[in-house]
Amino acid sequence: MGVSRGGFSSRMGFILAAAGSAVGLGNIWGFPTQTASNGGAAFVLVYLVLAFCLAYPAFMAELLIGRYGQANAVSSMQKMSRTLWQKRFAFIVGFGGIICAALILSFYGIIAGWMMSYAIEPVMRLANMDNAGKWLIEQSLSRNLLFTSLFMLLTIFIIRRGVEQGIEKWSKRLMPMLIGLLILLIIYVFTLEGSREGFKAYLNPDISRVFEPDLLISALGQAFFSLSLGTSVMVIYGSYISKKENLVSLGAQVTLIDVSIAFLAGLLIIPAMYVAQAQGVAIFADDGSLISGPNLVFDVLPTLFNGMGLVGLFVAFGFFVLMSIAALTSSISMLEGPVSFVVERHNVKREKATVLIGCFILLLSAIIILNFELLFGLVISASTVYGQPLIAMLCCVFVGWIWQRSEVLAEIKEGNNEVENSLFWKIWPWYTKFVCPSAIGLVFWHSL
Ligand code: PHE
């Protein structure tokens, strides 16, 4: 591990940091919202299949590129390229991912800001400051600008200090606490009226919907969004892993953690949605479509917490604080992509690069907030539904068609000497070469 670049100090450090990047709003805001708007259990089923069959292999490709290249996405892929056009292709894929990360962060910061304001609201209510509390949970320009800025400043603050002190430290206690709280809340929801119907909607798929183009493309985007793929983030994180580690199992563990947390979040929010509906909150329109869209989680969960009485204030506080931290461990990974690129390629100091890029992305967020109706959904689908799968697909093409097989094997063997005889090595190389690019391409084509 290069002294000047920094790296994860331990195996656990990497798992926590990569899972910290993967687990975030995508799991607890994105996945349940998508599930609710795409036919419940059918979406869950397709998501699970795509996460393991397409996102995991692509995730492995990105980690390997990073660990081999020991640098940002562009430099890493250029290191594998032999001809001029391959180097150009490497630049397009690597830089495309970096732009994608910046775009994602620009809308991510807004939603993370909502999480923060929802965390403070119960405190205001405890202090009998009801007006301030109301302002915190109502959509307004001033609230969105303030909290998005606060969130971005926190992200900048952590990334300025570099990978060891920043990323690893923040990820350590979050995951167990988040999982614990989710499980307790699921048990609580189970006891409430209306939840049975919700569990059914979540767990009992209507197979006839599985091949709907909209459902497929949303599930694909969601799977890649949730694993932070196609954004250069996992390439960079891969570059911080020691050569002694077994990448195949590290990747599998992170995928499993990420998918399980999304699944748990859905298991909480979809039934809670039906509970809220039983209590008179309007969730579905007359034609069966979802009313709240991106606000779903912010409508459903507070209804649930309010039903708990005084305890609910503490639960709400705890939940939204944990969510804000989960969002932070993801946003720092998004900022790390562009920052490491500028630091390594243009010789700019880390502090300066972080502040400049962070402020630029904050400006993008402000533009989205000021043109919310027009831009919010557009930026989300451009970056997550189209950008991420496309760039991740190109990474697979890179590993499958440009990187020499013997070099791939040598890299994957580091920390995993037996890999040559494993099932993984029998399947993954041709799978990334042929199946991943064609399957992703097929979903795109199908959606058109
Ligand atoms: N995977 C993160 C989440 O689920 C979001 C993310 C996307 C992080 C892209 C980094 C890069 O919230």
Tab-separated table of C-alpha atoms and ligand atoms in Angstrom:
chain	number	residue	atom	x	y	z
A	1	MET	CA	0.000	0.000	0.000
A	2	GLY	CA	1.599	3.272	-1.058
A	3	VAL	CA	2.348	5.400	1.953
A	4	SER	CA	1.345	8.599	0.219
A	5	ARG	CA	-2.017	7.284	-1.014
A	6	GLY	CA	-3.253	5.844	2.232
A	7	GLY	CA	-5.374	2.739	2.430
A	8	PHE	CA	-7.640	0.741	4.629
A	9	SER	CA	-5.847	-0.410	7.741
A	10	SER	CA	-7.564	-3.781	7.935
A	11	ARG	CA	-9.850	-6.223	6.214
A	12	MET	CA	-12.679	-5.127	8.484
A	13	GLY	CA	-11.873	-1.529	7.671
A	14	PHE	CA	-12.474	-2.143	3.997
A	15	ILE	CA	-15.675	-4.120	4.503
A	16	LEU	CA	-17.037	-1.378	6.695
A	17	ALA	CA	-16.022	1.398	4.356
A	18	ALA	CA	-17.281	-0.317	1.187
A	19	ALA	CA	-20.479	-1.348	2.924
A	20	GLY	CA	-20.658	2.209	4.243
A	21	SER	CA	-20.569	3.437	0.668
A	22	ALA	CA	-23.069	0.869	-0.517
A	23	VAL	CA	-25.535	1.176	2.346
A	24	GLY	CA	-27.290	4.497	2.341
A	25	LEU	CA	-30.308	6.278	0.976
A	26	GLY	CA	-30.339	3.779	-1.876
A	27	ASN	CA	-31.295	1.036	0.552
A	28	ILE	CA	-33.636	2.841	2.875
A	29	TRP	CA	-35.126	5.528	0.670
A	30	GLY	CA	-34.578	4.309	-2.918
A	31	PHE	CA	-35.339	0.613	-2.620
A	32	PRO	CA	-38.653	0.861	-0.711
A	33	THR	CA	-39.840	3.748	-2.900
A	34	GLN	CA	-39.048	1.795	-6.062
A	35	THR	CA	-40.632	-1.341	-4.639
A	36	ALA	CA	-43.810	0.527	-3.781
A	37	SER	CA	-44.067	2.141	-7.192
A	38	ASN	CA	-43.176	-0.978	-9.189
A	39	GLY	CA	-45.541	-3.661	-8.031
A	40	GLY	CA	-44.114	-4.744	-4.664
A	41	ALA	CA	-42.808	-8.291	-4.460
A	42	ALA	CA	-42.243	-8.692	-8.229
A	43	PHE	CA	-39.774	-5.809	-8.041
A	44	VAL	CA	-38.080	-7.331	-4.981
A	45	LEU	CA	-37.604	-10.619	-6.811
A	46	VAL	CA	-36.125	-9.022	-9.937
A	47	TYR	CA	-33.937	-6.774	-7.807
A	48	LEU	CA	-32.480	-9.726	-5.901
A	49	VAL	CA	-31.740	-11.634	-9.095
A	50	LEU	CA	-30.109	-8.627	-10.768
A	51	ALA	CA	-28.120	-7.678	-7.665
A	52	PHE	CA	-26.483	-11.093	-7.420
A	53	CYS	CA	-26.291	-12.008	-11.112
A	54	LEU	CA	-25.287	-8.672	-12.650
A	55	ALA	CA	-24.275	-6.191	-9.980
A	56	TYR	CA	-21.984	-8.529	-8.014
A	57	PRO	CA	-19.873	-9.578	-11.045
A	58	ALA	CA	-19.615	-5.950	-12.134
A	59	PHE	CA	-18.670	-4.988	-8.583
A	60	MET	CA	-15.832	-7.533	-8.714
A	61	ALA	CA	-14.645	-6.062	-12.014
A	62	GLU	CA	-14.462	-2.570	-10.497
A	63	LEU	CA	-12.665	-3.688	-7.335
A	64	LEU	CA	-10.091	-5.590	-9.396
A	65	ILE	CA	-9.457	-2.647	-11.712
A	66	GLY	CA	-8.812	-0.452	-8.705
A	67	ARG	CA	-6.569	-2.810	-6.813
A	68	TYR	CA	-4.512	-3.557	-9.908
A	69	GLY	CA	-4.195	0.090	-10.896
A	70	GLN	CA	-3.566	1.433	-7.371
A	71	ALA	CA	-4.962	4.752	-8.540
A	72	ASN	CA	-8.105	6.661	-9.521
A	73	ALA	CA	-10.407	5.125	-12.128
A	74	VAL	CA	-8.916	6.820	-15.195
A	75	SER	CA	-5.279	6.089	-14.320
A	76	SER	CA	-6.102	2.522	-13.255
A	77	MET	CA	-7.796	1.670	-16.532
A	78	GLN	CA	-5.155	3.428	-18.577
A	79	LYS	CA	-2.578	1.267	-16.882
A	80	MET	CA	-4.263	-1.788	-18.400
A	81	SER	CA	-4.545	-0.283	-21.859
A	82	ARG	CA	-2.003	-1.032	-24.508
A	83	THR	CA	-3.095	1.013	-27.510
A	84	LEU	CA	-4.058	4.643	-27.912
A	85	TRP	CA	-7.733	3.957	-28.490
A	86	GLN	CA	-7.830	1.731	-25.419
A	87	LYS	CA	-6.383	4.593	-23.397
A	88	ARG	CA	-9.066	6.913	-24.767
A	89	PHE	CA	-11.751	4.391	-23.960
A	90	ALA	CA	-10.298	4.128	-20.434
A	91	PHE	CA	-10.556	7.876	-20.077
A	92	ILE	CA	-14.184	7.951	-21.224
A	93	VAL	CA	-15.235	5.151	-18.856
A	94	GLY	CA	-13.248	6.419	-15.867
A	95	PHE	CA	-14.148	10.055	-16.293
A	96	GLY	CA	-17.763	9.172	-17.100
A	97	GLY	CA	-17.951	7.426	-13.739
A	98	ILE	CA	-16.521	10.443	-11.970
A	99	ILE	CA	-19.128	12.741	-13.572
A	100	CYS	CA	-21.803	10.232	-12.620
A	101	ALA	CA	-20.630	10.302	-8.976
A	102	ALA	CA	-20.765	14.106	-8.953
A	103	LEU	CA	-24.294	14.121	-10.417
A	104	ILE	CA	-25.488	11.550	-7.900
A	105	LEU	CA	-24.033	13.516	-5.022
A	106	SER	CA	-25.867	16.631	-6.217
A	107	PHE	CA	-29.293	15.058	-5.629
A	108	TYR	CA	-28.156	12.772	-2.808
A	109	GLY	CA	-27.192	15.781	-0.693
A	110	ILE	CA	-30.751	17.099	-0.951
A	111	ILE	CA	-32.375	13.897	0.328
A	112	ALA	CA	-29.696	13.510	2.997
A	113	GLY	CA	-30.551	17.059	4.069
A	114	TRP	CA	-34.151	15.939	4.566
A	115	MET	CA	-32.908	13.087	6.775
A	116	MET	CA	-31.027	15.601	8.907
A	117	SER	CA	-33.960	17.957	9.259
A	118	TYR	CA	-36.241	15.049	10.174
A	119	ALA	CA	-33.701	14.079	12.852
A	120	ILE	CA	-33.885	17.512	14.476
A	121	GLU	CA	-37.675	17.811	14.309
A	122	PRO	CA	-38.419	15.491	17.289
A	123	VAL	CA	-35.938	17.492	19.370
A	124	MET	CA	-37.870	20.660	18.560
A	125	ARG	CA	-41.119	19.012	19.535
A	126	LEU	CA	-39.627	17.901	22.844
A	127	ALA	CA	-38.555	21.488	23.424
A	128	ASN	CA	-42.096	22.679	22.577
A	129	MET	CA	-40.851	24.599	19.574
A	130	ASP	CA	-43.606	23.401	17.296
A	131	ASN	CA	-43.263	26.073	14.619
A	132	ALA	CA	-39.595	25.342	14.100
A	133	GLY	CA	-40.469	21.635	14.036
A	134	LYS	CA	-43.059	22.234	11.330
A	135	TRP	CA	-40.609	24.190	9.214
A	136	LEU	CA	-38.149	21.323	9.448
A	137	ILE	CA	-40.483	18.770	7.914
A	138	GLU	CA	-42.190	20.908	5.296
A	139	GLN	CA	-40.753	21.305	1.828
A	140	SER	CA	-39.331	24.806	1.473
A	141	LEU	CA	-36.542	26.477	-0.405
A	142	SER	CA	-34.900	27.782	2.742
A	143	ARG	CA	-34.929	24.432	4.530
A	144	ASN	CA	-33.638	22.524	1.523
A	145	LEU	CA	-30.842	24.991	0.844
A	146	LEU	CA	-29.773	25.095	4.478
A	147	PHE	CA	-29.729	21.372	5.124
A	148	THR	CA	-28.203	20.394	1.790
A	149	SER	CA	-25.395	22.868	2.500
A	150	LEU	CA	-24.906	21.502	6.003
A	151	PHE	CA	-24.705	17.971	4.689
A	152	MET	CA	-22.245	18.894	1.954
A	153	LEU	CA	-20.054	20.758	4.415
A	154	LEU	CA	-19.898	17.674	6.617
A	155	THR	CA	-18.952	15.560	3.593
A	156	ILE	CA	-16.220	18.008	2.599
A	157	PHE	CA	-14.950	18.146	6.160
A	158	ILE	CA	-14.478	14.376	6.343
A	159	ILE	CA	-12.963	13.906	2.882
A	160	ARG	CA	-10.418	16.682	3.405
A	161	ARG	CA	-8.759	14.548	6.029
A	162	GLY	CA	-8.202	11.516	3.807
A	163	VAL	CA	-9.201	7.926	3.676
A	164	GLU	CA	-7.977	6.393	6.921
A	165	GLN	CA	-9.150	8.946	9.421
A	166	GLY	CA	-12.221	9.841	7.428
A	167	ILE	CA	-14.016	6.998	5.759
A	168	GLU	CA	-13.129	4.072	7.975
A	169	LYS	CA	-13.857	5.699	11.294
A	170	TRP	CA	-17.347	6.792	10.355
A	171	SER	CA	-18.450	3.401	9.145
A	172	LYS	CA	-17.551	1.455	12.266
A	173	ARG	CA	-20.533	1.610	14.595
A	174	LEU	CA	-23.200	2.500	12.125
A	175	MET	CA	-24.035	-0.818	10.501
A	176	PRO	CA	-24.874	-2.924	13.576
A	177	MET	CA	-26.948	-0.114	15.032
A	178	LEU	CA	-28.854	0.386	11.814
A	179	ILE	CA	-29.595	-3.316	11.419
A	180	GLY	CA	-30.648	-3.608	15.077
A	181	LEU	CA	-33.042	-0.684	14.831
A	182	LEU	CA	-34.537	-1.940	11.558
A	183	ILE	CA	-35.237	-5.365	13.058
A	184	LEU	CA	-36.868	-3.889	16.172
A	185	LEU	CA	-39.063	-1.659	14.033
A	186	ILE	CA	-40.093	-4.555	11.783
A	187	ILE	CA	-41.180	-6.525	14.844
A	188	TYR	CA	-43.153	-3.511	16.066
A	189	VAL	CA	-44.867	-3.015	12.691
A	190	PHE	CA	-45.796	-6.671	12.645
A	191	THR	CA	-48.052	-6.074	15.658
A	192	LEU	CA	-49.996	-3.272	13.981
A	193	GLU	CA	-53.244	-3.408	12.078
A	194	GLY	CA	-52.864	-3.457	8.310
A	195	SER	CA	-49.336	-4.823	8.298
A	196	ARG	CA	-50.329	-8.341	7.154
A	197	GLU	CA	-51.485	-6.992	3.820
A	198	GLY	CA	-48.201	-5.127	3.534
A	199	PHE	CA	-46.084	-8.213	4.194
A	200	LYS	CA	-48.087	-10.019	1.529
A	201	ALA	CA	-47.546	-7.238	-0.983
A	202	TYR	CA	-43.831	-7.359	-0.221
A	203	LEU	CA	-43.247	-11.092	-0.204
A	204	ASN	CA	-45.753	-12.592	-2.599
A	205	PRO	CA	-44.684	-11.721	-6.167
A	206	ASP	CA	-47.036	-11.388	-9.094
A	207	ILE	CA	-44.840	-13.295	-11.566
A	208	SER	CA	-46.672	-11.871	-14.575
A	209	ARG	CA	-45.123	-8.469	-13.849
A	210	VAL	CA	-41.526	-9.667	-13.730
A	211	PHE	CA	-40.738	-8.841	-17.366
A	212	GLU	CA	-42.332	-5.409	-17.469
A	213	PRO	CA	-39.778	-3.088	-19.110
A	214	ASP	CA	-40.182	-0.293	-16.549
A	215	LEU	CA	-39.800	-2.695	-13.660
A	216	LEU	CA	-36.699	-4.301	-15.150
A	217	ILE	CA	-34.899	-1.073	-15.886
A	218	SER	CA	-35.764	0.396	-12.481
A	219	ALA	CA	-34.546	-2.737	-10.705
A	220	LEU	CA	-31.329	-2.706	-12.720
A	221	GLY	CA	-30.662	0.950	-11.899
A	222	GLN	CA	-31.527	0.359	-8.252
A	223	ALA	CA	-29.146	-2.627	-7.969
A	224	PHE	CA	-26.244	-0.642	-9.449
A	225	PHE	CA	-27.094	2.452	-7.438
A	226	SER	CA	-27.180	0.470	-4.246
A	227	LEU	CA	-23.757	-1.097	-4.810
A	228	SER	CA	-22.302	2.301	-5.824
A	229	LEU	CA	-21.287	0.922	-9.252
A	230	GLY	CA	-20.451	2.830	-12.407
A	231	THR	CA	-19.243	5.821	-10.450
A	232	SER	CA	-15.541	5.078	-10.027
A	233	VAL	CA	-16.189	4.762	-6.294
A	234	MET	CA	-15.546	1.034	-6.030
A	235	VAL	CA	-12.488	1.355	-8.278
A	236	ILE	CA	-11.041	3.862	-5.844
A	237	TYR	CA	-12.003	1.787	-2.813
A	238	GLY	CA	-10.468	-1.257	-4.538
A	239	SER	CA	-7.244	0.693	-4.898
A	240	TYR	CA	-7.101	1.143	-1.133
A	241	ILE	CA	-7.351	-2.605	-0.375
A	242	SER	CA	-4.212	-4.489	0.507
A	243	LYS	CA	-2.876	-7.101	-1.926
A	244	LYS	CA	-3.116	-9.651	0.865
A	245	GLU	CA	-6.919	-9.635	0.846
A	246	ASN	CA	-9.192	-12.087	-0.902
A	247	LEU	CA	-11.269	-9.839	-3.157
A	248	VAL	CA	-13.779	-12.499	-4.159
A	249	SER	CA	-15.022	-13.029	-0.641
A	250	LEU	CA	-14.725	-9.359	0.335
A	251	GLY	CA	-16.930	-8.419	-2.601
A	252	ALA	CA	-19.451	-11.118	-1.765
A	253	GLN	CA	-19.676	-9.993	1.849
A	254	VAL	CA	-20.282	-6.378	0.927
A	255	THR	CA	-22.950	-7.380	-1.609
A	256	LEU	CA	-24.674	-9.530	0.981
A	257	ILE	CA	-24.685	-6.761	3.601
A	258	ASP	CA	-26.009	-4.251	1.094
A	259	VAL	CA	-28.787	-6.432	-0.274
A	260	SER	CA	-29.834	-7.590	3.209
A	261	ILE	CA	-30.179	-4.053	4.497
A	262	ALA	CA	-32.265	-3.033	1.481
A	263	PHE	CA	-34.431	-6.095	1.991
A	264	LEU	CA	-34.885	-5.284	5.690
A	265	ALA	CA	-35.735	-1.665	4.910
A	266	GLY	CA	-38.430	-2.825	2.499
A	267	LEU	CA	-39.705	-5.282	5.067
A	268	LEU	CA	-40.200	-2.326	7.376
A	269	ILE	CA	-41.456	0.349	5.031
A	270	ILE	CA	-43.882	-1.516	2.766
A	271	PRO	CA	-45.907	-2.971	5.665
A	272	ALA	CA	-45.638	0.394	7.484
A	273	MET	CA	-47.144	1.949	4.391
A	274	TYR	CA	-50.213	-0.257	4.686
A	275	VAL	CA	-50.402	0.472	8.412
A	276	ALA	CA	-50.351	4.204	7.650
A	277	GLN	CA	-53.065	3.678	5.067
A	278	ALA	CA	-55.184	1.826	7.614
A	279	GLN	CA	-54.764	4.905	9.821
A	280	GLY	CA	-56.116	7.184	7.107
A	281	VAL	CA	-52.905	8.498	5.485
A	282	ALA	CA	-53.394	8.693	1.716
A	283	ILE	CA	-50.757	6.419	0.189
A	284	PHE	CA	-52.314	5.191	-3.052
A	285	ALA	CA	-54.408	7.182	-5.532
A	286	ASP	CA	-57.737	5.763	-6.782
A	287	ASP	CA	-56.037	4.135	-9.762
A	288	GLY	CA	-53.665	2.284	-7.404
A	289	SER	CA	-50.603	4.456	-8.150
A	290	LEU	CA	-48.415	5.788	-5.388
A	291	ILE	CA	-49.219	9.341	-4.263
A	292	SER	CA	-46.133	10.429	-2.416
A	293	GLY	CA	-43.292	9.347	-4.734
A	294	PRO	CA	-39.946	10.514	-3.320
A	295	ASN	CA	-41.702	11.576	-0.090
A	296	LEU	CA	-42.989	8.088	0.657
A	297	VAL	CA	-40.516	7.268	3.413
A	298	PHE	CA	-40.985	10.710	4.959
A	299	ASP	CA	-44.775	10.247	5.041
A	300	VAL	CA	-44.838	6.679	6.260
A	301	LEU	CA	-42.164	6.559	8.959
A	302	PRO	CA	-43.190	9.653	10.951
A	303	THR	CA	-46.763	8.289	11.003
A	304	LEU	CA	-45.348	5.094	12.475
A	305	PHE	CA	-43.212	6.947	15.044
A	306	ASN	CA	-46.067	9.260	16.058
A	307	GLY	CA	-48.174	6.224	16.879
A	308	MET	CA	-45.602	5.243	19.530
A	309	GLY	CA	-46.296	8.261	21.740
A	310	LEU	CA	-43.377	9.875	23.577
A	311	VAL	CA	-41.037	6.963	22.832
A	312	GLY	CA	-41.651	7.673	19.168
A	313	LEU	CA	-39.807	10.981	19.463
A	314	PHE	CA	-36.651	9.178	20.561
A	315	VAL	CA	-37.050	6.442	17.973
A	316	ALA	CA	-37.551	9.056	15.237
A	317	PHE	CA	-34.475	10.923	16.392
A	318	GLY	CA	-32.371	7.736	16.474
A	319	PHE	CA	-33.601	6.519	13.123
A	320	PHE	CA	-33.011	9.740	11.216
A	321	VAL	CA	-29.617	10.307	12.848
A	322	LEU	CA	-28.546	6.818	11.764
A	323	MET	CA	-29.885	7.520	8.281
A	324	SER	CA	-27.960	10.771	8.098
A	325	ILE	CA	-24.753	8.955	9.045
A	326	ALA	CA	-25.478	6.196	6.522
A	327	ALA	CA	-25.944	8.882	3.876
A	328	LEU	CA	-22.686	10.481	4.954
A	329	THR	CA	-20.642	7.290	4.591
A	330	SER	CA	-22.022	7.071	1.039
A	331	SER	CA	-21.571	10.716	0.131
A	332	ILE	CA	-17.941	10.723	1.243
A	333	SER	CA	-17.311	7.851	-1.148
A	334	MET	CA	-18.913	9.829	-3.973
A	335	LEU	CA	-16.733	12.841	-3.298
A	336	GLU	CA	-13.626	10.655	-2.992
A	337	GLY	CA	-13.924	9.650	-6.689
A	338	PRO	CA	-13.572	13.143	-8.223
A	339	VAL	CA	-11.165	14.305	-5.495
A	340	SER	CA	-8.694	11.451	-5.924
A	341	PHE	CA	-8.811	11.997	-9.694
A	342	VAL	CA	-7.907	15.666	-9.415
A	343	VAL	CA	-5.300	15.084	-6.701
A	344	GLU	CA	-3.538	12.276	-8.567
A	345	ARG	CA	-3.794	13.575	-12.118
A	346	HIS	CA	-3.448	17.300	-11.648
A	347	ASN	CA	-1.229	17.529	-8.645
A	348	VAL	CA	-3.634	19.637	-6.642
A	349	LYS	CA	-3.498	19.451	-2.830
A	350	ARG	CA	-6.157	17.239	-1.304
A	351	GLU	CA	-7.643	20.007	0.853
A	352	LYS	CA	-7.980	22.404	-2.037
A	353	ALA	CA	-9.425	19.814	-4.427
A	354	THR	CA	-11.992	18.703	-1.847
A	355	VAL	CA	-13.244	22.198	-1.127
A	356	LEU	CA	-13.407	23.205	-4.786
A	357	ILE	CA	-15.193	20.085	-6.006
A	358	GLY	CA	-17.468	19.971	-2.956
A	359	CYS	CA	-18.556	23.574	-3.513
A	360	PHE	CA	-19.126	22.936	-7.193
A	361	ILE	CA	-21.399	19.986	-6.408
A	362	LEU	CA	-23.216	22.073	-3.813
A	363	LEU	CA	-23.869	24.616	-6.537
A	364	LEU	CA	-25.379	21.858	-8.674
A	365	SER	CA	-27.607	20.873	-5.733
A	366	ALA	CA	-28.751	24.483	-5.367
A	367	ILE	CA	-29.674	24.581	-9.056
A	368	ILE	CA	-31.706	21.386	-8.605
A	369	ILE	CA	-33.438	22.783	-5.513
A	370	LEU	CA	-34.359	25.976	-7.376
A	371	ASN	CA	-35.792	23.958	-10.296
A	372	PHE	CA	-37.006	21.035	-8.277
A	373	GLU	CA	-39.952	19.832	-10.379
A	374	LEU	CA	-37.922	19.943	-13.553
A	375	LEU	CA	-34.541	18.646	-12.442
A	376	PHE	CA	-34.831	16.376	-9.413
A	377	GLY	CA	-36.322	13.312	-11.126
A	378	LEU	CA	-34.370	13.976	-14.289
A	379	VAL	CA	-30.960	13.984	-12.589
A	380	ILE	CA	-31.876	10.852	-10.625
A	381	SER	CA	-32.854	8.857	-13.670
A	382	ALA	CA	-30.052	10.184	-15.883
A	383	SER	CA	-27.416	9.237	-13.335
A	384	THR	CA	-28.793	6.116	-11.662
A	385	VAL	CA	-31.093	4.449	-14.193
A	386	TYR	CA	-28.942	5.108	-17.274
A	387	GLY	CA	-25.491	6.385	-16.250
A	388	GLN	CA	-24.520	3.815	-13.648
A	389	PRO	CA	-25.478	0.594	-15.466
A	390	LEU	CA	-23.955	1.934	-18.680
A	391	ILE	CA	-20.596	2.815	-17.139
A	392	ALA	CA	-20.508	-0.385	-15.094
A	393	MET	CA	-21.215	-2.297	-18.302
A	394	LEU	CA	-18.248	-0.568	-19.962
A	395	CYS	CA	-16.072	-1.551	-16.977
A	396	CYS	CA	-17.058	-5.180	-17.620
A	397	VAL	CA	-16.208	-4.727	-21.298
A	398	PHE	CA	-12.861	-3.335	-20.220
A	399	VAL	CA	-12.049	-6.242	-17.949
A	400	GLY	CA	-13.436	-8.847	-20.342
A	401	TRP	CA	-12.062	-7.590	-23.647
A	402	ILE	CA	-9.115	-5.291	-22.996
A	403	TRP	CA	-7.390	-6.471	-19.856
A	404	GLN	CA	-5.288	-9.589	-20.536
A	405	ARG	CA	-6.692	-12.706	-18.961
A	406	SER	CA	-3.334	-13.705	-17.469
A	407	GLU	CA	-3.080	-10.310	-15.772
A	408	VAL	CA	-6.615	-10.565	-14.426
A	409	LEU	CA	-5.774	-13.954	-12.983
A	410	ALA	CA	-2.522	-12.708	-11.456
A	411	GLU	CA	-4.384	-9.849	-9.769
A	412	ILE	CA	-7.216	-11.957	-8.473
A	413	LYS	CA	-4.705	-14.522	-7.177
A	414	GLU	CA	-3.205	-11.954	-4.819
A	415	GLY	CA	-4.582	-12.878	-1.439
A	416	ASN	CA	-6.461	-15.827	-3.003
A	417	ASN	CA	-3.936	-18.340	-4.310
A	418	GLU	CA	-6.427	-21.131	-4.886
A	419	VAL	CA	-8.758	-19.063	-7.022
A	420	GLU	CA	-7.709	-20.691	-10.296
A	421	ASN	CA	-9.445	-23.924	-9.303
A	422	SER	CA	-12.502	-22.277	-7.842
A	423	LEU	CA	-15.993	-22.054	-9.265
A	424	PHE	CA	-15.592	-18.290	-9.339
A	425	TRP	CA	-12.732	-18.426	-11.833
A	426	LYS	CA	-14.564	-20.974	-13.962
A	427	ILE	CA	-17.584	-18.705	-14.337
A	428	TRP	CA	-16.748	-15.084	-13.712
A	429	PRO	CA	-14.299	-14.277	-16.589
A	430	TRP	CA	-16.603	-15.304	-19.437
A	431	TYR	CA	-19.597	-14.127	-17.492
A	432	THR	CA	-18.175	-10.575	-17.269
A	433	LYS	CA	-17.042	-10.774	-20.870
A	434	PHE	CA	-20.287	-11.913	-22.465
A	435	VAL	CA	-23.225	-12.190	-20.098
A	436	CYS	CA	-22.990	-8.943	-18.104
A	437	PRO	CA	-22.624	-6.567	-21.069
A	438	SER	CA	-25.296	-8.325	-23.125
A	439	ALA	CA	-27.762	-8.639	-20.253
A	440	ILE	CA	-27.410	-4.966	-19.327
A	441	GLY	CA	-27.688	-4.011	-22.990
A	442	LEU	CA	-30.773	-6.193	-23.318
A	443	VAL	CA	-32.526	-4.507	-20.393
A	444	PHE	CA	-31.830	-1.116	-21.972
A	445	TRP	CA	-33.075	-2.243	-25.334
A	446	HIS	CA	-36.158	-3.792	-23.760
A	447	SER	CA	-36.953	-0.555	-21.943
A	448	LEU	CA	-36.889	1.411	-25.190
B	1	PHE	N1	-24.876	3.081	-2.791
B	1	PHE	C1	-25.251	4.291	-2.154
B	1	PHE	C2	-26.625	4.110	-1.498
B	1	PHE	O1	-27.224	3.100	-1.612
B	1	PHE	C3	-25.281	5.440	-3.110
B	1	PHE	C4	-24.047	5.613	-3.907
B	1	PHE	C5	-24.147	5.627	-5.291
B	1	PHE	C6	-22.817	5.787	-3.306
B	1	PHE	C7	-23.002	5.794	-6.060
B	1	PHE	C8	-21.683	5.975	-4.076
B	1	PHE	C9	-21.788	5.968	-5.454
B	1	PHE	O2	-27.111	4.996	-0.891
